[in-house]
Amino acid sequence: MAMTPEQAVEANALVGKGRSPWSDARRRFFRNKAALVGLAILGFVVVFALFGNFFAQWSNEELDYNVMGQVAELGGPSFASGHYFGTDDLGRDLFARTVQGTQISLAVGLVGALIACIIGTLYGAIAGYVGGRTDNIMMRLVDIFMAVPYMFVLILLLVMYGRSITILFAGIGVISWMEMARIVRGQTLTIKGREFVEAARATGVSAPVIILRHIVPNLLGVIAVYATLLVPLMILTESFISFLGLGVQEPLTSLGALISEGAGTIAYGTTWQLGFPLLFFCLTLFGLFFVGDGLRDALDPKDR
Amino acid sequence: MFTYILKRLAIAIPTLLLLIVISFVLMHSAPGGPFTSERELPPQVLANLNAKYGLDDPLWRQIVNYVWGIVSEFDFGPSFVYKDRTVNEIIAQGFPITLTYGLLSFAVAVIVGASLGVAAAMRHNSLLDYAAVGVSIGAQVLPNFVMAPILVLVFTLWLSWLPGGGWQGPEYWIMPVIALSTSFMASIARITRSSMLEVLTSNHIRTARAKGLPERQVILRHALKPAMLPVISYLGPAFVAMITGSVVVDIYFSTGGIGKAFVDSALNRDYAVMMGVTILMGALTIFFNLVVDILYGWIDPKIRY
Amino acid sequence: MKIRTTLASSALALGLALQAHAADVPEGVTLAADQSYTFWLLDAIKSMDPQINTDVEGSDVLRNIFEGLYNEDGNGDLVPGVALDHEVSEDGKTYTFNLRKDAKWSNGEPVTAADFVYSWRRLANPATASEYAWYMELMQVENAPEVIAGDKSPEELGVRAVDDHTLEVKITTPLPYFPQMLVHASTFPVLQSVVEEHGDDWTDAGTLVGNGAYTLTAHQLGERVVMEKNDTYWDADNVVMETLTALTINDVNQGLTRYLAGELDRVDIPAGQYPRLKKEYPEQAVSTPYNCSYIYVLNVGEKGPEALRDVRVRQALAYAIDRDIIVDRILQGGQKASYNWTHWAIADFERPELAWADEMDQSQRLEKAKALMAEAGYGSDNPLDLTLQYNTSEDHKKIAIAASQMLKQIGVNITLDNYEWKVHTDRMHNQDFDMARYAWCGDYNEASTYLDLMTSYSGHNNGEFFNDAYDKVMKDSKTAENPQPLYQDAERILAEEMPIIPIYHYANVDMIAEDIKGLPQNNVNNNWYGKDLYRVAE
């Protein structure tokens, strides 16, 4: 959705820098104010997702019968009722639901990015390391996969097989590994010729071990940057899926699902139903963007 | 260059075939078919329906027939659900609509976004810069399915300026274009800004300035073209994302475009429409990526194919 | 021997006699210059072919571009359509309809009995592959099952044109409500020459030839349908409304916003918004009973969970759900909590006294439910796990969530399972569910349209409730002089066995523009006709 492909393109720009002076990078990162603000925001969101429930006075599925039916009048945010963020249309506590939605959204982002990274890294590293015709075929395949309108395939998958969280996780991850594979392949090509790889090969280390032990660790910087930029992309994709009503099953929810519910009823005087989830949605994405940009700048010494 | 284009087009064919096979298999392995209705149909009726739409053939044969129909007669078959329409008719009705608001949004996003980005870069660290960055970050994360109902609320209900949906004339185009273009505009503004900043500190711009060229000319003549490179590589993915966004536009503004047709066809198991739209979108994606690549090569002569 | 039902005694007759013309504009009313009516459709119309259409929304359009034998008035009583009246044979199995001579197709050709014969055969003919072919079976038309199964040729269907203006229908069992079934869109006539000339394209705007008060002038799929007054309609002189426009708006909240912005004359009110709108727009927000009933089907068959084969568990589930909360706090649109299957507003039907509905309040029901669960061997140490399946919709979701919380009170853990409509339906057909959300909208205004569904031989009995006593009652009702007591027996069996959990009876909750008059006020089928409408000047 939305802006996210841009991140992929920006990450692309990284190709070609294989140095791993981690301490330098750390120093550069911590000098970047925007990145630090992003990190703080992200930290807050994570703490909220993990520990928010300790403060909630209601569970995420209890119905508050006092409020139900008069949500616009009685369901607003209030400390007295214990609904800090108000309630949804059924009188369920929006605070607890936002906590829960944040958990799911973060999980979708992380798991999706993880899947994309694993597939993409392995695929790219194998193609780059093996080279030759294998590389050629594997990368042509990536070209082909990239031309598939994946959002459509994902919609198909979810419509066809029902809304399972596993399909959602896997589906979102599986549709976005191609860019990663390309980047990793390019990097692998440069690393492949280095002395330590040659040395390992000369001593008879097998190809899978070289890829896993020697090549992948040297790509961690790129992978980390790209992964940070992938997470918001995943979260946005999930929100779109939720808008279509194909997201996670009740009583579970996600920020996307809460936002789309809140946006639908925006004219009915229950703006908190949109406001609070949207706030956390934006905070999460801001945090991830800033941190991702910071990481990229820190690990990519191009401009210095 | 020419062989490059040929090569790319050659890849398009296996891609589309792959797409057809994936979609076909997905659809046919899913529970429920186009004729699943509340009351199970009498066997004779079902058999007739299946025969009419060729669903009684083995799957491989259906795929072959389908592809042959497209290749030989450009016939995507009849819709299984909209009984008086063929897929060609549905696409002929919906696609021009999607294309109209899609291209308009694209133009708005690129022109406004790039101008905003250049302006912000030229006044680096000014109020305008901060405002532009702030607004574009905000606009970037605001999902269009939040934006759309807000637009209708404001411009239709409160101000009565614009019709709340439908597709009857230019005044119906405005809100779909705003809803669809905003986040891309924001992205383009951000990319343009950062790449412009980079270009402005580069040696050849310093040289140009040292020659005493007016700033305006420096920007337009020398800085703009290289600064647009990252923007152009963003256009490919942006285009794909816009196709997705058309679903939201169609749902909220009842535009009758192709995005909603796709979602409906998936829900209704309207196999033929679903295939038709998927293939159309795949072909467009391939085509657009090619255009972007050519554009890229044209702007950056360093790239050789 | 045939008895001519000049109908003086029946309700039908009164209706027929009273209203002979279309829009009933009272004297002294000034009509607005702009006679156009814009209404809301949730989705694109799938087909404009009467014999192919299966949707309620499609029927709303079809009733305006075609006309069947009878129409309904604002109270749901029959008024003449193409048929002026009919005679029934003594055994109740032969109906002879007298068709009006001035009925015309929109291309000027006269509407004849042969057109009906063609259309009804077309509906039953398996070659047409109509999903509503079974409606002919439901009408008990002679040989319909054999024709649908392909065992007999469509020509053998029990319908015949005696002459151009006399249609004879033979049915297998006397059905007192047979005439009521004729307002259904699948029985509307189509013109053979047009259908055969254009094939599947005959319903395109411009090509379509109908016999209704309006003609189809534009159909932009998923965007709008436009119908203009048809001057060849027999009662065109009395049709006031010039243009009918249907706008497709996929989001019910957007629909309301656009209604409030003045773009629509009628729109559904989303769940929970009726009280607020009624307060703000008392003249526009209306709620009328609507012929649909909302239930949870329990899978009591082989493939269902063992627990649901225990009648005590089924009763406990039904008792534990607080329907008042669902209708008063979630839907809030004048729907009625239901303790039985047949909609309360169905003509002549009266719900029997049921102990759990009439003698207990909710807290007593809850106690009873707990006791029943304990008796069946379930409790906090041995909780019952069930899934509740519903198809995608904001309202179904809300009700399912509430129900799952209510069932928690009696120690039942509900897992919610949301599927798209097609998957939902497919799983129901395959008995692949525990509890499933279901709703039925009556095809006509008589209790059997509901009660027939629960027989073991019905095509809709997805929960596999096979009960001989129930089947017998329903079979007997077909030939009974007065079927109502038998219908009550059927409801008693349902309450006793509880194969379905009644939740609520629908209401139509609409915003209707104040200057639009002539929409039905009291028609449970909510069948409306553009020809009855008119817009008054402000």
mmCIF file with all atom_site columns, N, CA and C in Angstrom, chain C residues 249-279:
data_model
loop_
_atom_site.group_PDB
_atom_site.id
_atom_site.type_symbol
_atom_site.label_atom_id
_atom_site.label_alt_id
_atom_site.label_comp_id
_atom_site.label_asym_id
_atom_site.label_entity_id
_atom_site.label_seq_id
_atom_site.pdbx_PDB_ins_code
_atom_site.Cartn_x
_atom_site.Cartn_y
_atom_site.Cartn_z
_atom_site.occupancy
_atom_site.B_iso_or_equiv
_atom_site.pdbx_formal_charge
_atom_site.auth_seq_id
_atom_site.auth_comp_id
_atom_site.auth_asym_id
_atom_site.auth_atom_id
_atom_site.pdbx_PDB_model_num
ATOM 1  N N  . ILE C 1 249 ? -23.865 1.685  -3.992 1.00 0.00 ? 249 ILE C N  1
ATOM 2  C CA . ILE C 1 249 ? -22.904 2.198  -3.013 1.00 0.00 ? 249 ILE C CA 1
ATOM 3  C C  . ILE C 1 249 ? -22.534 1.029  -2.119 1.00 0.00 ? 249 ILE C C  1
ATOM 4  N N  . ASN C 1 250 ? -21.290 0.617  -2.183 1.00 0.00 ? 250 ASN C N  1
ATOM 5  C CA . ASN C 1 250 ? -20.898 -0.627 -1.528 1.00 0.00 ? 250 ASN C CA 1
ATOM 6  C C  . ASN C 1 250 ? -20.775 -0.531 -0.020 1.00 0.00 ? 250 ASN C C  1
ATOM 7  N N  . ASP C 1 251 ? -20.854 0.674  0.504  1.00 0.00 ? 251 ASP C N  1
ATOM 8  C CA . ASP C 1 251 ? -20.628 0.834  1.925  1.00 0.00 ? 251 ASP C CA 1
ATOM 9  C C  . ASP C 1 251 ? -21.862 1.490  2.514  1.00 0.00 ? 251 ASP C C  1
ATOM 10 N N  . VAL C 1 252 ? -22.471 0.840  3.480  1.00 0.00 ? 252 VAL C N  1
ATOM 11 C CA . VAL C 1 252 ? -23.749 1.315  3.997  1.00 0.00 ? 252 VAL C CA 1
ATOM 12 C C  . VAL C 1 252 ? -23.597 2.670  4.690  1.00 0.00 ? 252 VAL C C  1
ATOM 13 N N  . ASN C 1 253 ? -22.445 2.914  5.319  1.00 0.00 ? 253 ASN C N  1
ATOM 14 C CA . ASN C 1 253 ? -22.236 4.209  5.968  1.00 0.00 ? 253 ASN C CA 1
ATOM 15 C C  . ASN C 1 253 ? -22.098 5.324  4.940  1.00 0.00 ? 253 ASN C C  1
ATOM 16 N N  . GLN C 1 254 ? -21.401 5.018  3.830  1.00 0.00 ? 254 GLN C N  1
ATOM 17 C CA . GLN C 1 254 ? -21.290 5.992  2.748  1.00 0.00 ? 254 GLN C CA 1
ATOM 18 C C  . GLN C 1 254 ? -22.676 6.290  2.184  1.00 0.00 ? 254 GLN C C  1
ATOM 19 N N  . GLY C 1 255 ? -23.496 5.252  2.089  1.00 0.00 ? 255 GLY C N  1
ATOM 20 C CA . GLY C 1 255 ? -24.851 5.427  1.575  1.00 0.00 ? 255 GLY C CA 1
ATOM 21 C C  . GLY C 1 255 ? -25.607 6.444  2.408  1.00 0.00 ? 255 GLY C C  1
ATOM 22 N N  . LEU C 1 256 ? -25.509 6.283  3.724  1.00 0.00 ? 256 LEU C N  1
ATOM 23 C CA . LEU C 1 256 ? -26.219 7.207  4.610  1.00 0.00 ? 256 LEU C CA 1
ATOM 24 C C  . LEU C 1 256 ? -25.686 8.628  4.454  1.00 0.00 ? 256 LEU C C  1
ATOM 25 N N  . THR C 1 257 ? -24.369 8.767  4.399  1.00 0.00 ? 257 THR C N  1
ATOM 26 C CA . THR C 1 257 ? -23.783 10.101 4.230  1.00 0.00 ? 257 THR C CA 1
ATOM 27 C C  . THR C 1 257 ? -24.324 10.750 2.959  1.00 0.00 ? 257 THR C C  1
ATOM 28 N N  . ARG C 1 258 ? -24.390 9.958  1.898  1.00 0.00 ? 258 ARG C N  1
ATOM 29 C CA . ARG C 1 258 ? -24.838 10.544 0.635  1.00 0.00 ? 258 ARG C CA 1
ATOM 30 C C  . ARG C 1 258 ? -26.341 10.813 0.631  1.00 0.00 ? 258 ARG C C  1
ATOM 31 N N  . TYR C 1 259 ? -27.084 10.028 1.389  1.00 0.00 ? 259 TYR C N  1
ATOM 32 C CA . TYR C 1 259 ? -28.499 10.343 1.552  1.00 0.00 ? 259 TYR C CA 1
ATOM 33 C C  . TYR C 1 259 ? -28.638 11.697 2.253  1.00 0.00 ? 259 TYR C C  1
ATOM 34 N N  . LEU C 1 260 ? -27.881 11.853 3.329  1.00 0.00 ? 260 LEU C N  1
ATOM 35 C CA . LEU C 1 260 ? -27.976 13.093 4.092  1.00 0.00 ? 260 LEU C CA 1
ATOM 36 C C  . LEU C 1 260 ? -27.514 14.283 3.263  1.00 0.00 ? 260 LEU C C  1
ATOM 37 N N  . ALA C 1 261 ? -26.642 14.015 2.277  1.00 0.00 ? 261 ALA C N  1
ATOM 38 C CA . ALA C 1 261 ? -26.215 15.086 1.389  1.00 0.00 ? 261 ALA C CA 1
ATOM 39 C C  . ALA C 1 261 ? -27.237 15.317 0.272  1.00 0.00 ? 261 ALA C C  1
ATOM 40 N N  . GLY C 1 262 ? -28.335 14.554 0.284  1.00 0.00 ? 262 GLY C N  1
ATOM 41 C CA . GLY C 1 262 ? -29.402 14.784 -0.679 1.00 0.00 ? 262 GLY C CA 1
ATOM 42 C C  . GLY C 1 262 ? -29.240 14.051 -1.999 1.00 0.00 ? 262 GLY C C  1
ATOM 43 N N  . GLU C 1 263 ? -28.313 13.092 -2.061 1.00 0.00 ? 263 GLU C N  1
ATOM 44 C CA . GLU C 1 263 ? -28.113 12.402 -3.337 1.00 0.00 ? 263 GLU C CA 1
ATOM 45 C C  . GLU C 1 263 ? -29.066 11.231 -3.528 1.00 0.00 ? 263 GLU C C  1
ATOM 46 N N  . LEU C 1 264 ? -29.680 10.775 -2.457 1.00 0.00 ? 264 LEU C N  1
ATOM 47 C CA . LEU C 1 264 ? -30.554 9.613  -2.549 1.00 0.00 ? 264 LEU C CA 1
ATOM 48 C C  . LEU C 1 264 ? -31.887 9.915  -1.878 1.00 0.00 ? 264 LEU C C  1
ATOM 49 N N  . ASP C 1 265 ? -32.927 9.207  -2.322 1.00 0.00 ? 265 ASP C N  1
ATOM 50 C CA . ASP C 1 265 ? -34.232 9.369  -1.694 1.00 0.00 ? 265 ASP C CA 1
ATOM 51 C C  . ASP C 1 265 ? -34.518 8.270  -0.687 1.00 0.00 ? 265 ASP C C  1
ATOM 52 N N  . ARG C 1 266 ? -33.740 7.207  -0.769 1.00 0.00 ? 266 ARG C N  1
ATOM 53 C CA . ARG C 1 266 ? -33.972 6.130  0.181  1.00 0.00 ? 266 ARG C CA 1
ATOM 54 C C  . ARG C 1 266 ? -32.689 5.359  0.401  1.00 0.00 ? 266 ARG C C  1
ATOM 55 N N  . VAL C 1 267 ? -32.418 5.029  1.656  1.00 0.00 ? 267 VAL C N  1
ATOM 56 C CA . VAL C 1 267 ? -31.203 4.296  1.971  1.00 0.00 ? 267 VAL C CA 1
ATOM 57 C C  . VAL C 1 267 ? -31.440 3.498  3.242  1.00 0.00 ? 267 VAL C C  1
ATOM 58 N N  . ASP C 1 268 ? -30.742 2.383  3.367  1.00 0.00 ? 268 ASP C N  1
ATOM 59 C CA . ASP C 1 268 ? -30.824 1.599  4.597  1.00 0.00 ? 268 ASP C CA 1
ATOM 60 C C  . ASP C 1 268 ? -30.071 2.308  5.716  1.00 0.00 ? 268 ASP C C  1
ATOM 61 N N  . ILE C 1 269 ? -30.573 2.153  6.936  1.00 0.00 ? 269 ILE C N  1
ATOM 62 C CA . ILE C 1 269 ? -29.877 2.738  8.070  1.00 0.00 ? 269 ILE C CA 1
ATOM 63 C C  . ILE C 1 269 ? -28.954 1.679  8.662  1.00 0.00 ? 269 ILE C C  1
ATOM 64 N N  . PRO C 1 270 ? -27.684 2.010  8.853  1.00 0.00 ? 270 PRO C N  1
ATOM 65 C CA . PRO C 1 270 ? -26.764 1.022  9.434  1.00 0.00 ? 270 PRO C CA 1
ATOM 66 C C  . PRO C 1 270 ? -27.161 0.681  10.872 1.00 0.00 ? 270 PRO C C  1
ATOM 67 N N  . ALA C 1 271 ? -26.779 -0.516 11.295 1.00 0.00 ? 271 ALA C N  1
ATOM 68 C CA . ALA C 1 271 ? -27.129 -0.971 12.639 1.00 0.00 ? 271 ALA C CA 1
ATOM 69 C C  . ALA C 1 271 ? -26.707 0.050  13.684 1.00 0.00 ? 271 ALA C C  1
ATOM 70 N N  . GLY C 1 272 ? -27.604 0.316  14.627 1.00 0.00 ? 272 GLY C N  1
ATOM 71 C CA . GLY C 1 272 ? -27.263 1.185  15.746 1.00 0.00 ? 272 GLY C CA 1
ATOM 72 C C  . GLY C 1 272 ? -27.539 2.652  15.506 1.00 0.00 ? 272 GLY C C  1
ATOM 73 N N  . GLN C 1 273 ? -27.864 3.044  14.272 1.00 0.00 ? 273 GLN C N  1
ATOM 74 C CA . GLN C 1 273 ? -28.021 4.470  13.982 1.00 0.00 ? 273 GLN C CA 1
ATOM 75 C C  . GLN C 1 273 ? -29.476 4.932  13.985 1.00 0.00 ? 273 GLN C C  1
ATOM 76 N N  . TYR C 1 274 ? -30.404 3.972  14.042 1.00 0.00 ? 274 TYR C N  1
ATOM 77 C CA . TYR C 1 274 ? -31.823 4.348  13.939 1.00 0.00 ? 274 TYR C CA 1
ATOM 78 C C  . TYR C 1 274 ? -32.279 5.300  15.052 1.00 0.00 ? 274 TYR C C  1
ATOM 79 N N  . PRO C 1 275 ? -31.954 5.015  16.317 1.00 0.00 ? 275 PRO C N  1
ATOM 80 C CA . PRO C 1 275 ? -32.449 5.916  17.361 1.00 0.00 ? 275 PRO C CA 1
ATOM 81 C C  . PRO C 1 275 ? -31.998 7.363  17.174 1.00 0.00 ? 275 PRO C C  1
ATOM 82 N N  . ARG C 1 276 ? -30.730 7.529  16.820 1.00 0.00 ? 276 ARG C N  1
ATOM 83 C CA . ARG C 1 276 ? -30.210 8.879  16.636 1.00 0.00 ? 276 ARG C CA 1
ATOM 84 C C  . ARG C 1 276 ? -30.915 9.573  15.459 1.00 0.00 ? 276 ARG C C  1
ATOM 85 N N  . LEU C 1 277 ? -31.059 8.838  14.346 1.00 0.00 ? 277 LEU C N  1
ATOM 86 C CA . LEU C 1 277 ? -31.669 9.440  13.161 1.00 0.00 ? 277 LEU C CA 1
ATOM 87 C C  . LEU C 1 277 ? -33.146 9.723  13.387 1.00 0.00 ? 277 LEU C C  1
ATOM 88 N N  . LYS C 1 278 ? -33.790 8.822  14.138 1.00 0.00 ? 278 LYS C N  1
ATOM 89 C CA . LYS C 1 278 ? -35.219 9.014  14.423 1.00 0.00 ? 278 LYS C CA 1
ATOM 90 C C  . LYS C 1 278 ? -35.411 10.309 15.201 1.00 0.00 ? 278 LYS C C  1
ATOM 91 N N  . LYS C 1 279 ? -34.476 10.577 16.090 1.00 0.00 ? 279 LYS C N  1
ATOM 92 C CA . LYS C 1 279 ? -34.555 11.800 16.879 1.00 0.00 ? 279 LYS C CA 1
ATOM 93 C C  . LYS C 1 279 ? -34.323 13.019 15.998 1.00 0.00 ? 279 LYS C C  1
#
